[in-house]
Amino acid sequence: MNNEYQRINIRFSKSMESDRTFGTGMKNEYRHVRFGLFAAEDITAADGTSIPENGLIAEIGLNDDMTAEFTEKLPFSRYYVQEISTDESYVLNGEKYLVNFEYTGQTHPTVDIDCGTFHNKIKRGDIMGMKINENGEPLEKAVFGLFRNDETEFTEESAYCITQSDEEGRFSFSDIPYGEYIVKETESPTGYVLSDELYPVVIGEDGDAAEINAENRPVDETKKETPVTPTVPTTPMTGDAGRSPVGLVMLILGVTGLLYT
């Protein structure tokens, strides 16, 4: 005669926030997610082996449908499921799902427990800037774009998003996903030269706030003086008596002699 040990099947699913504008969540990020099954209390098995409280019992990744299950052979006790790693673009889910494994009768060879869905949100931050002139005075209506860190064509069409400085010179990009970016001015305020400065920014942790100070120069400072073309003397045209310094000297001498006489 043989008796089967009552087993436990712990299943759960995963959802991850996505952002189509920035492409986050579209690159199989779920493959970096790992879950652990932990002891919620000190456990001593029938064979004398022990597991300390919070001890890791098993680790698992996600299937392609973003589900997973633990099918371990465990003694009756209390356990919990928790995410232990995720993609770097996401905030680690710190939620613990408590599992109480108790004997449910001889007609249930397997205890099935559904932990529900664990959710990951994208790490997001803000980019704030100040637009000033050469005297440190605020400039409004300067247009800025947020671009990929490898972008080479800085137009409003190629930007993730655009913004404009207000009357205090302030501009910002809000709720920007984890990643590396470039901020570039795409339209300067009236009377100022468009800046060719590139501002690299990084959103590395949830809640990051990157700051930028951007300066414009007035248009007049970039004007170059028009070179003066030297005048080349020309030969008098036919019928033009012209002027000769020798003749002028002779005339003066002649008049002087006449007056002396």
PDB file of C-alpha atoms in Angstrom:
ATOM      1  CA  MET A   1       0.000   0.000   0.000  1.00  0.00           C
ATOM      2  CA  ASN A   2       1.238   3.480  -0.874  1.00  0.00           C
ATOM      3  CA  ASN A   3       0.112   6.967   0.135  1.00  0.00           C
ATOM      4  CA  GLU A   4       0.795  10.043  -2.006  1.00  0.00           C
ATOM      5  CA  TYR A   5       2.150  13.117  -0.271  1.00  0.00           C
ATOM      6  CA  GLN A   6      -0.202  16.070  -0.569  1.00  0.00           C
ATOM      7  CA  ARG A   7       1.440  18.621  -2.851  1.00  0.00           C
ATOM      8  CA  ILE A   8       1.003  22.368  -3.312  1.00  0.00           C
ATOM      9  CA  ASN A   9       0.702  24.233  -6.605  1.00  0.00           C
ATOM     10  CA  ILE A  10       1.310  27.988  -6.267  1.00  0.00           C
ATOM     11  CA  ARG A  11       0.522  29.906  -9.436  1.00  0.00           C
ATOM     12  CA  PHE A  12       0.525  33.593 -10.325  1.00  0.00           C
ATOM     13  CA  SER A  13       0.750  35.967 -13.279  1.00  0.00           C
ATOM     14  CA  LYS A  14       2.655  39.120 -14.105  1.00  0.00           C
ATOM     15  CA  SER A  15       1.721  42.444 -15.698  1.00  0.00           C
ATOM     16  CA  MET A  16       4.171  45.161 -16.681  1.00  0.00           C
ATOM     17  CA  GLU A  17       3.408  48.756 -17.568  1.00  0.00           C
ATOM     18  CA  SER A  18       4.289  49.711 -21.147  1.00  0.00           C
ATOM     19  CA  ASP A  19       4.934  53.016 -22.900  1.00  0.00           C
ATOM     20  CA  ARG A  20       4.658  52.866 -26.684  1.00  0.00           C
ATOM     21  CA  THR A  21       6.015  56.386 -27.194  1.00  0.00           C
ATOM     22  CA  PHE A  22       9.356  55.451 -25.643  1.00  0.00           C
ATOM     23  CA  GLY A  23       9.266  51.734 -26.501  1.00  0.00           C
ATOM     24  CA  THR A  24       9.408  50.583 -22.874  1.00  0.00           C
ATOM     25  CA  GLY A  25       7.735  47.234 -22.323  1.00  0.00           C
ATOM     26  CA  MET A  26       8.034  46.249 -25.988  1.00  0.00           C
ATOM     27  CA  LYS A  27      11.362  44.388 -25.749  1.00  0.00           C
ATOM     28  CA  ASN A  28      10.522  41.195 -23.801  1.00  0.00           C
ATOM     29  CA  GLU A  29      11.491  42.812 -20.513  1.00  0.00           C
ATOM     30  CA  TYR A  30       9.542  40.074 -18.683  1.00  0.00           C
ATOM     31  CA  ARG A  31      12.444  37.678 -19.299  1.00  0.00           C
ATOM     32  CA  HIS A  32      14.446  39.473 -16.607  1.00  0.00           C
ATOM     33  CA  VAL A  33      11.793  38.895 -13.942  1.00  0.00           C
ATOM     34  CA  ARG A  34      12.449  36.313 -11.213  1.00  0.00           C
ATOM     35  CA  PHE A  35      10.273  35.225  -8.274  1.00  0.00           C
ATOM     36  CA  GLY A  36      11.211  33.455  -5.083  1.00  0.00           C
ATOM     37  CA  LEU A  37       9.307  31.150  -2.741  1.00  0.00           C
ATOM     38  CA  PHE A  38      10.280  31.843   0.875  1.00  0.00           C
ATOM     39  CA  ALA A  39       9.544  30.366   4.281  1.00  0.00           C
ATOM     40  CA  ALA A  40       7.331  32.675   6.326  1.00  0.00           C
ATOM     41  CA  GLU A  41       8.439  30.970   9.549  1.00  0.00           C
ATOM     42  CA  ASP A  42      11.061  28.507  10.772  1.00  0.00           C
ATOM     43  CA  ILE A  43      10.162  25.142   9.263  1.00  0.00           C
ATOM     44  CA  THR A  44      11.330  21.692  10.340  1.00  0.00           C
ATOM     45  CA  ALA A  45      10.495  18.838   7.980  1.00  0.00           C
ATOM     46  CA  ALA A  46       9.702  15.252   9.005  1.00  0.00           C
ATOM     47  CA  ASP A  47      13.203  14.137   8.041  1.00  0.00           C
ATOM     48  CA  GLY A  48      14.728  16.671  10.423  1.00  0.00           C
ATOM     49  CA  THR A  49      15.881  19.220   7.841  1.00  0.00           C
ATOM     50  CA  SER A  50      15.081  22.834   8.643  1.00  0.00           C
ATOM     51  CA  ILE A  51      14.412  26.027   6.720  1.00  0.00           C
ATOM     52  CA  PRO A  52      14.887  29.368   8.529  1.00  0.00           C
ATOM     53  CA  GLU A  53      12.310  32.131   8.388  1.00  0.00           C
ATOM     54  CA  ASN A  54      12.684  34.143   5.157  1.00  0.00           C
ATOM     55  CA  GLY A  55      14.851  31.386   3.722  1.00  0.00           C
ATOM     56  CA  LEU A  56      14.683  31.029  -0.055  1.00  0.00           C
ATOM     57  CA  ILE A  57      13.226  27.658  -1.042  1.00  0.00           C
ATOM     58  CA  ALA A  58      12.890  27.964  -4.822  1.00  0.00           C
ATOM     59  CA  GLU A  59      13.318  30.500  -7.615  1.00  0.00           C
ATOM     60  CA  ILE A  60      11.479  30.735 -10.930  1.00  0.00           C
ATOM     61  CA  GLY A  61      11.100  32.910 -14.048  1.00  0.00           C
ATOM     62  CA  LEU A  62       8.056  33.694 -16.191  1.00  0.00           C
ATOM     63  CA  ASN A  63       6.611  31.744 -19.079  1.00  0.00           C
ATOM     64  CA  ASP A  64       6.015  33.505 -22.401  1.00  0.00           C
ATOM     65  CA  ASP A  65       2.421  34.172 -21.354  1.00  0.00           C
ATOM     66  CA  MET A  66       3.810  35.906 -18.249  1.00  0.00           C
ATOM     67  CA  THR A  67       2.608  33.249 -15.815  1.00  0.00           C
ATOM     68  CA  ALA A  68       4.535  30.991 -13.449  1.00  0.00           C
ATOM     69  CA  GLU A  69       3.941  28.332 -10.800  1.00  0.00           C
ATOM     70  CA  PHE A  70       5.783  26.628  -7.979  1.00  0.00           C
ATOM     71  CA  THR A  71       5.079  22.897  -7.742  1.00  0.00           C
ATOM     72  CA  GLU A  72       7.389  22.077  -4.850  1.00  0.00           C
ATOM     73  CA  LYS A  73       7.051  19.199  -2.424  1.00  0.00           C
ATOM     74  CA  LEU A  74       6.716  21.074   0.851  1.00  0.00           C
ATOM     75  CA  PRO A  75       5.746  20.336   4.470  1.00  0.00           C
ATOM     76  CA  PHE A  76       2.630  21.978   5.852  1.00  0.00           C
ATOM     77  CA  SER A  77       3.592  25.483   6.926  1.00  0.00           C
ATOM     78  CA  ARG A  78       3.403  29.147   5.974  1.00  0.00           C
ATOM     79  CA  TYR A  79       5.215  30.542   2.929  1.00  0.00           C
ATOM     80  CA  TYR A  80       5.243  33.644   0.784  1.00  0.00           C
ATOM     81  CA  VAL A  81       5.910  34.517  -2.854  1.00  0.00           C
ATOM     82  CA  GLN A  82       7.860  37.658  -3.738  1.00  0.00           C
ATOM     83  CA  GLU A  83       9.530  39.173  -6.799  1.00  0.00           C
ATOM     84  CA  ILE A  84      13.299  39.149  -6.357  1.00  0.00           C
ATOM     85  CA  SER A  85      14.477  40.762  -9.624  1.00  0.00           C
ATOM     86  CA  THR A  86      13.035  42.568 -12.625  1.00  0.00           C
ATOM     87  CA  ASP A  87      14.136  44.467 -15.718  1.00  0.00           C
ATOM     88  CA  GLU A  88      16.216  47.578 -14.964  1.00  0.00           C
ATOM     89  CA  SER A  89      13.523  49.794 -16.518  1.00  0.00           C
ATOM     90  CA  TYR A  90      11.008  48.811 -13.839  1.00  0.00           C
ATOM     91  CA  VAL A  91      10.451  49.302 -10.137  1.00  0.00           C
ATOM     92  CA  LEU A  92      10.870  46.055  -8.195  1.00  0.00           C
ATOM     93  CA  ASN A  93       7.540  44.880  -6.795  1.00  0.00           C
ATOM     94  CA  GLY A  94       8.000  44.500  -3.046  1.00  0.00           C
ATOM     95  CA  GLU A  95       4.624  42.846  -2.437  1.00  0.00           C
ATOM     96  CA  LYS A  96       4.572  39.550  -0.533  1.00  0.00           C
ATOM     97  CA  TYR A  97       1.798  37.023  -1.119  1.00  0.00           C
ATOM     98  CA  LEU A  98       1.315  34.870   1.952  1.00  0.00           C
ATOM     99  CA  VAL A  99       0.586  31.165   1.371  1.00  0.00           C
ATOM    100  CA  ASN A 100      -0.791  29.010   4.209  1.00  0.00           C
ATOM    101  CA  PHE A 101      -0.275  25.347   3.285  1.00  0.00           C
ATOM    102  CA  GLU A 102      -2.603  23.191   5.376  1.00  0.00           C
ATOM    103  CA  TYR A 103      -3.947  19.675   5.063  1.00  0.00           C
ATOM    104  CA  THR A 104      -7.245  19.827   3.139  1.00  0.00           C
ATOM    105  CA  GLY A 105      -8.363  16.203   3.342  1.00  0.00           C
ATOM    106  CA  GLN A 106      -7.560  12.901   1.709  1.00  0.00           C
ATOM    107  CA  THR A 107      -9.560  13.693  -1.435  1.00  0.00           C
ATOM    108  CA  HIS A 108      -7.277  16.588  -2.465  1.00  0.00           C
ATOM    109  CA  PRO A 109      -3.890  15.319  -3.656  1.00  0.00           C
ATOM    110  CA  THR A 110      -2.878  18.861  -4.629  1.00  0.00           C
ATOM    111  CA  VAL A 111      -3.621  22.162  -2.952  1.00  0.00           C
ATOM    112  CA  ASP A 112      -3.975  24.799  -5.663  1.00  0.00           C
ATOM    113  CA  ILE A 113      -3.297  28.409  -4.658  1.00  0.00           C
ATOM    114  CA  ASP A 114      -3.669  31.403  -6.979  1.00  0.00           C
ATOM    115  CA  CYS A 115      -1.573  34.390  -5.892  1.00  0.00           C
ATOM    116  CA  GLY A 116      -3.166  36.671  -8.464  1.00  0.00           C
ATOM    117  CA  THR A 117      -1.194  39.199 -10.542  1.00  0.00           C
ATOM    118  CA  PHE A 118       1.987  41.014  -9.598  1.00  0.00           C
ATOM    119  CA  HIS A 119       2.377  44.378 -11.323  1.00  0.00           C
ATOM    120  CA  ASN A 120       5.516  46.295 -12.293  1.00  0.00           C
ATOM    121  CA  LYS A 121       5.506  50.012 -13.032  1.00  0.00           C
ATOM    122  CA  ILE A 122       8.113  51.793 -15.139  1.00  0.00           C
ATOM    123  CA  LYS A 123      10.780  53.880 -13.435  1.00  0.00           C
ATOM    124  CA  ARG A 124       9.987  57.486 -14.338  1.00  0.00           C
ATOM    125  CA  GLY A 125      11.494  60.888 -13.682  1.00  0.00           C
ATOM    126  CA  ASP A 126      11.309  64.545 -14.652  1.00  0.00           C
ATOM    127  CA  ILE A 127      13.618  66.807 -16.646  1.00  0.00           C
ATOM    128  CA  MET A 128      13.563  70.474 -15.665  1.00  0.00           C
ATOM    129  CA  GLY A 129      15.345  73.358 -17.333  1.00  0.00           C
ATOM    130  CA  MET A 130      15.934  77.099 -17.224  1.00  0.00           C
ATOM    131  CA  LYS A 131      16.360  79.235 -20.358  1.00  0.00           C
ATOM    132  CA  ILE A 132      18.373  82.467 -19.956  1.00  0.00           C
ATOM    133  CA  ASN A 133      20.226  85.055 -22.021  1.00  0.00           C
ATOM    134  CA  GLU A 134      23.866  86.074 -21.661  1.00  0.00           C
ATOM    135  CA  ASN A 135      22.949  88.293 -18.688  1.00  0.00           C
ATOM    136  CA  GLY A 136      21.179  85.503 -16.824  1.00  0.00           C
ATOM    137  CA  GLU A 137      17.723  86.905 -17.591  1.00  0.00           C
ATOM    138  CA  PRO A 138      14.907  84.409 -18.330  1.00  0.00           C
ATOM    139  CA  LEU A 139      13.785  83.849 -21.914  1.00  0.00           C
ATOM    140  CA  GLU A 140      10.349  82.599 -22.902  1.00  0.00           C
ATOM    141  CA  LYS A 141       9.095  80.775 -26.022  1.00  0.00           C
ATOM    142  CA  ALA A 142      12.242  78.723 -26.567  1.00  0.00           C
ATOM    143  CA  VAL A 143      11.177  75.306 -27.891  1.00  0.00           C
ATOM    144  CA  PHE A 144      13.027  72.167 -26.733  1.00  0.00           C
ATOM    145  CA  GLY A 145      12.791  68.549 -27.862  1.00  0.00           C
ATOM    146  CA  LEU A 146      13.562  65.317 -26.018  1.00  0.00           C
ATOM    147  CA  PHE A 147      15.456  62.851 -28.246  1.00  0.00           C
ATOM    148  CA  ARG A 148      17.080  59.408 -28.214  1.00  0.00           C
ATOM    149  CA  ASN A 149      20.649  59.478 -26.977  1.00  0.00           C
ATOM    150  CA  ASP A 150      21.869  58.431 -30.458  1.00  0.00           C
ATOM    151  CA  GLU A 151      19.696  60.860 -32.461  1.00  0.00           C
ATOM    152  CA  THR A 152      21.375  62.852 -35.240  1.00  0.00           C
ATOM    153  CA  GLU A 153      18.389  64.722 -36.745  1.00  0.00           C
ATOM    154  CA  PHE A 154      17.073  67.154 -34.146  1.00  0.00           C
ATOM    155  CA  THR A 155      13.679  68.146 -35.463  1.00  0.00           C
ATOM    156  CA  GLU A 156      10.307  68.343 -33.754  1.00  0.00           C
ATOM    157  CA  GLU A 157       9.203  65.368 -35.878  1.00  0.00           C
ATOM    158  CA  SER A 158      11.999  63.132 -34.536  1.00  0.00           C
ATOM    159  CA  ALA A 159      11.517  64.156 -30.893  1.00  0.00           C
ATOM    160  CA  TYR A 160       9.735  62.013 -28.320  1.00  0.00           C
ATOM    161  CA  CYS A 161       8.043  65.183 -27.120  1.00  0.00           C
ATOM    162  CA  ILE A 162       8.536  68.956 -27.154  1.00  0.00           C
ATOM    163  CA  THR A 163       8.050  71.743 -24.641  1.00  0.00           C
ATOM    164  CA  GLN A 164       8.392  75.526 -24.472  1.00  0.00           C
ATOM    165  CA  SER A 165       9.909  77.851 -21.879  1.00  0.00           C
ATOM    166  CA  ASP A 166       7.479  80.073 -20.001  1.00  0.00           C
ATOM    167  CA  GLU A 167       7.803  83.755 -19.047  1.00  0.00           C
ATOM    168  CA  GLU A 168      10.122  82.779 -16.196  1.00  0.00           C
ATOM    169  CA  GLY A 169      12.338  80.813 -18.564  1.00  0.00           C
ATOM    170  CA  ARG A 170      11.312  77.456 -17.120  1.00  0.00           C
ATOM    171  CA  PHE A 171      10.584  74.316 -19.175  1.00  0.00           C
ATOM    172  CA  SER A 172      10.153  70.644 -18.281  1.00  0.00           C
ATOM    173  CA  PHE A 173       9.459  67.095 -19.464  1.00  0.00           C
ATOM    174  CA  SER A 174       7.396  65.025 -17.015  1.00  0.00           C
ATOM    175  CA  ASP A 175       7.023  61.273 -16.374  1.00  0.00           C
ATOM    176  CA  ILE A 176       9.909  60.295 -18.653  1.00  0.00           C
ATOM    177  CA  PRO A 177      10.711  56.541 -18.577  1.00  0.00           C
ATOM    178  CA  TYR A 178      14.028  55.087 -17.479  1.00  0.00           C
ATOM    179  CA  GLY A 179      16.782  55.670 -20.045  1.00  0.00           C
ATOM    180  CA  GLU A 180      19.366  58.005 -21.554  1.00  0.00           C
ATOM    181  CA  TYR A 181      18.239  61.004 -23.606  1.00  0.00           C
ATOM    182  CA  ILE A 182      19.345  64.230 -25.259  1.00  0.00           C
ATOM    183  CA  VAL A 183      17.617  67.591 -24.852  1.00  0.00           C
ATOM    184  CA  LYS A 184      18.101  70.021 -27.749  1.00  0.00           C
ATOM    185  CA  GLU A 185      16.651  73.426 -28.580  1.00  0.00           C
ATOM    186  CA  THR A 186      14.644  73.286 -31.806  1.00  0.00           C
ATOM    187  CA  GLU A 187      13.410  76.887 -31.952  1.00  0.00           C
ATOM    188  CA  SER A 188      15.010  79.927 -30.325  1.00  0.00           C
ATOM    189  CA  PRO A 189      13.230  82.973 -28.884  1.00  0.00           C
ATOM    190  CA  THR A 190      12.778  85.902 -31.265  1.00  0.00           C
ATOM    191  CA  GLY A 191      15.999  87.892 -31.581  1.00  0.00           C
ATOM    192  CA  TYR A 192      18.263  85.078 -30.386  1.00  0.00           C
ATOM    193  CA  VAL A 193      20.499  82.562 -32.106  1.00  0.00           C
ATOM    194  CA  LEU A 194      19.414  78.897 -32.118  1.00  0.00           C
ATOM    195  CA  SER A 195      21.710  77.018 -29.738  1.00  0.00           C
ATOM    196  CA  ASP A 196      23.554  73.947 -31.048  1.00  0.00           C
ATOM    197  CA  GLU A 197      24.249  72.686 -27.515  1.00  0.00           C
ATOM    198  CA  LEU A 198      23.257  69.072 -26.719  1.00  0.00           C
ATOM    199  CA  TYR A 199      22.241  68.277 -23.135  1.00  0.00           C
ATOM    200  CA  PRO A 200      22.590  64.565 -22.166  1.00  0.00           C
ATOM    201  CA  VAL A 201      20.223  63.491 -19.388  1.00  0.00           C
ATOM    202  CA  VAL A 202      19.695  60.173 -17.582  1.00  0.00           C
ATOM    203  CA  ILE A 203      16.651  58.818 -15.770  1.00  0.00           C
ATOM    204  CA  GLY A 204      18.166  56.007 -13.720  1.00  0.00           C
ATOM    205  CA  GLU A 205      15.841  55.630 -10.753  1.00  0.00           C
ATOM    206  CA  ASP A 206      12.178  56.172 -10.124  1.00  0.00           C
ATOM    207  CA  GLY A 207      11.628  59.797  -9.120  1.00  0.00           C
ATOM    208  CA  ASP A 208      14.866  61.116 -10.650  1.00  0.00           C
ATOM    209  CA  ALA A 209      14.932  64.842 -11.482  1.00  0.00           C
ATOM    210  CA  ALA A 210      17.483  66.032 -14.068  1.00  0.00           C
ATOM    211  CA  GLU A 211      18.217  69.773 -14.362  1.00  0.00           C
ATOM    212  CA  ILE A 212      19.435  71.833 -17.342  1.00  0.00           C
ATOM    213  CA  ASN A 213      20.579  75.453 -17.712  1.00  0.00           C
ATOM    214  CA  ALA A 214      20.430  76.644 -21.326  1.00  0.00           C
ATOM    215  CA  GLU A 215      21.683  79.992 -22.632  1.00  0.00           C
ATOM    216  CA  ASN A 216      21.024  81.920 -25.856  1.00  0.00           C
ATOM    217  CA  ARG A 217      22.999  84.761 -27.462  1.00  0.00           C
ATOM    218  CA  PRO A 218      21.378  87.726 -29.201  1.00  0.00           C
ATOM    219  CA  VAL A 219      21.474  87.678 -32.993  1.00  0.00           C
ATOM    220  CA  ASP A 220      23.573  90.909 -33.114  1.00  0.00           C
ATOM    221  CA  GLU A 221      26.533  89.178 -31.469  1.00  0.00           C
ATOM    222  CA  THR A 222      26.917  86.823 -34.387  1.00  0.00           C
ATOM    223  CA  LYS A 223      26.931  89.453 -37.141  1.00  0.00           C
ATOM    224  CA  LYS A 224      30.246  89.779 -38.909  1.00  0.00           C
ATOM    225  CA  GLU A 225      31.543  93.113 -40.344  1.00  0.00           C
ATOM    226  CA  THR A 226      31.311  93.337 -44.112  1.00  0.00           C
ATOM    227  CA  PRO A 227      34.882  93.511 -45.455  1.00  0.00           C
ATOM    228  CA  VAL A 228      35.734  96.845 -47.140  1.00  0.00           C
ATOM    229  CA  THR A 229      36.824  96.426 -50.751  1.00  0.00           C
ATOM    230  CA  PRO A 230      39.767  98.785 -51.508  1.00  0.00           C
ATOM    231  CA  THR A 231      39.131 101.380 -54.229  1.00  0.00           C
ATOM    232  CA  VAL A 232      41.345 100.893 -57.289  1.00  0.00           C
ATOM    233  CA  PRO A 233      42.233 104.190 -59.085  1.00  0.00           C
ATOM    234  CA  THR A 234      41.085 104.242 -62.669  1.00  0.00           C
ATOM    235  CA  THR A 235      42.704 105.818 -65.737  1.00  0.00           C
ATOM    236  CA  PRO A 236      40.897 109.039 -66.719  1.00  0.00           C
ATOM    237  CA  MET A 237      38.511 108.578 -69.583  1.00  0.00           C
ATOM    238  CA  THR A 238      39.179 110.368 -72.909  1.00  0.00           C
ATOM    239  CA  GLY A 239      38.305 114.053 -72.518  1.00  0.00           C
ATOM    240  CA  ASP A 240      38.989 113.950 -68.790  1.00  0.00           C
ATOM    241  CA  ALA A 241      41.913 116.274 -67.971  1.00  0.00           C
ATOM    242  CA  GLY A 242      42.569 114.523 -64.709  1.00  0.00           C
ATOM    243  CA  ARG A 243      44.691 116.028 -61.957  1.00  0.00           C
ATOM    244  CA  SER A 244      48.527 116.106 -61.769  1.00  0.00           C
ATOM    245  CA  PRO A 245      50.437 117.139 -58.621  1.00  0.00           C
ATOM    246  CA  VAL A 246      53.395 118.428 -60.726  1.00  0.00           C
ATOM    247  CA  GLY A 247      51.186 120.839 -62.648  1.00  0.00           C
ATOM    248  CA  LEU A 248      49.676 122.063 -59.373  1.00  0.00           C
ATOM    249  CA  VAL A 249      53.146 122.848 -57.947  1.00  0.00           C
ATOM    250  CA  MET A 250      54.153 124.716 -61.108  1.00  0.00           C
ATOM    251  CA  LEU A 251      50.971 126.749 -60.985  1.00  0.00           C
ATOM    252  CA  ILE A 252      51.587 127.746 -57.358  1.00  0.00           C
ATOM    253  CA  LEU A 253      55.190 128.721 -58.126  1.00  0.00           C
ATOM    254  CA  GLY A 254      54.095 130.773 -61.105  1.00  0.00           C
ATOM    255  CA  VAL A 255      51.462 132.666 -59.132  1.00  0.00           C
ATOM    256  CA  THR A 256      53.960 133.273 -56.303  1.00  0.00           C
ATOM    257  CA  GLY A 257      56.553 134.698 -58.733  1.00  0.00           C
ATOM    258  CA  LEU A 258      53.950 136.926 -60.366  1.00  0.00           C
ATOM    259  CA  LEU A 259      52.907 138.366 -57.014  1.00  0.00           C
ATOM    260  CA  TYR A 260      56.566 138.888 -56.067  1.00  0.00           C
ATOM    261  CA  THR A 261      57.213 140.760 -59.321  1.00  0.00           C
TER     262      THR A 261
END
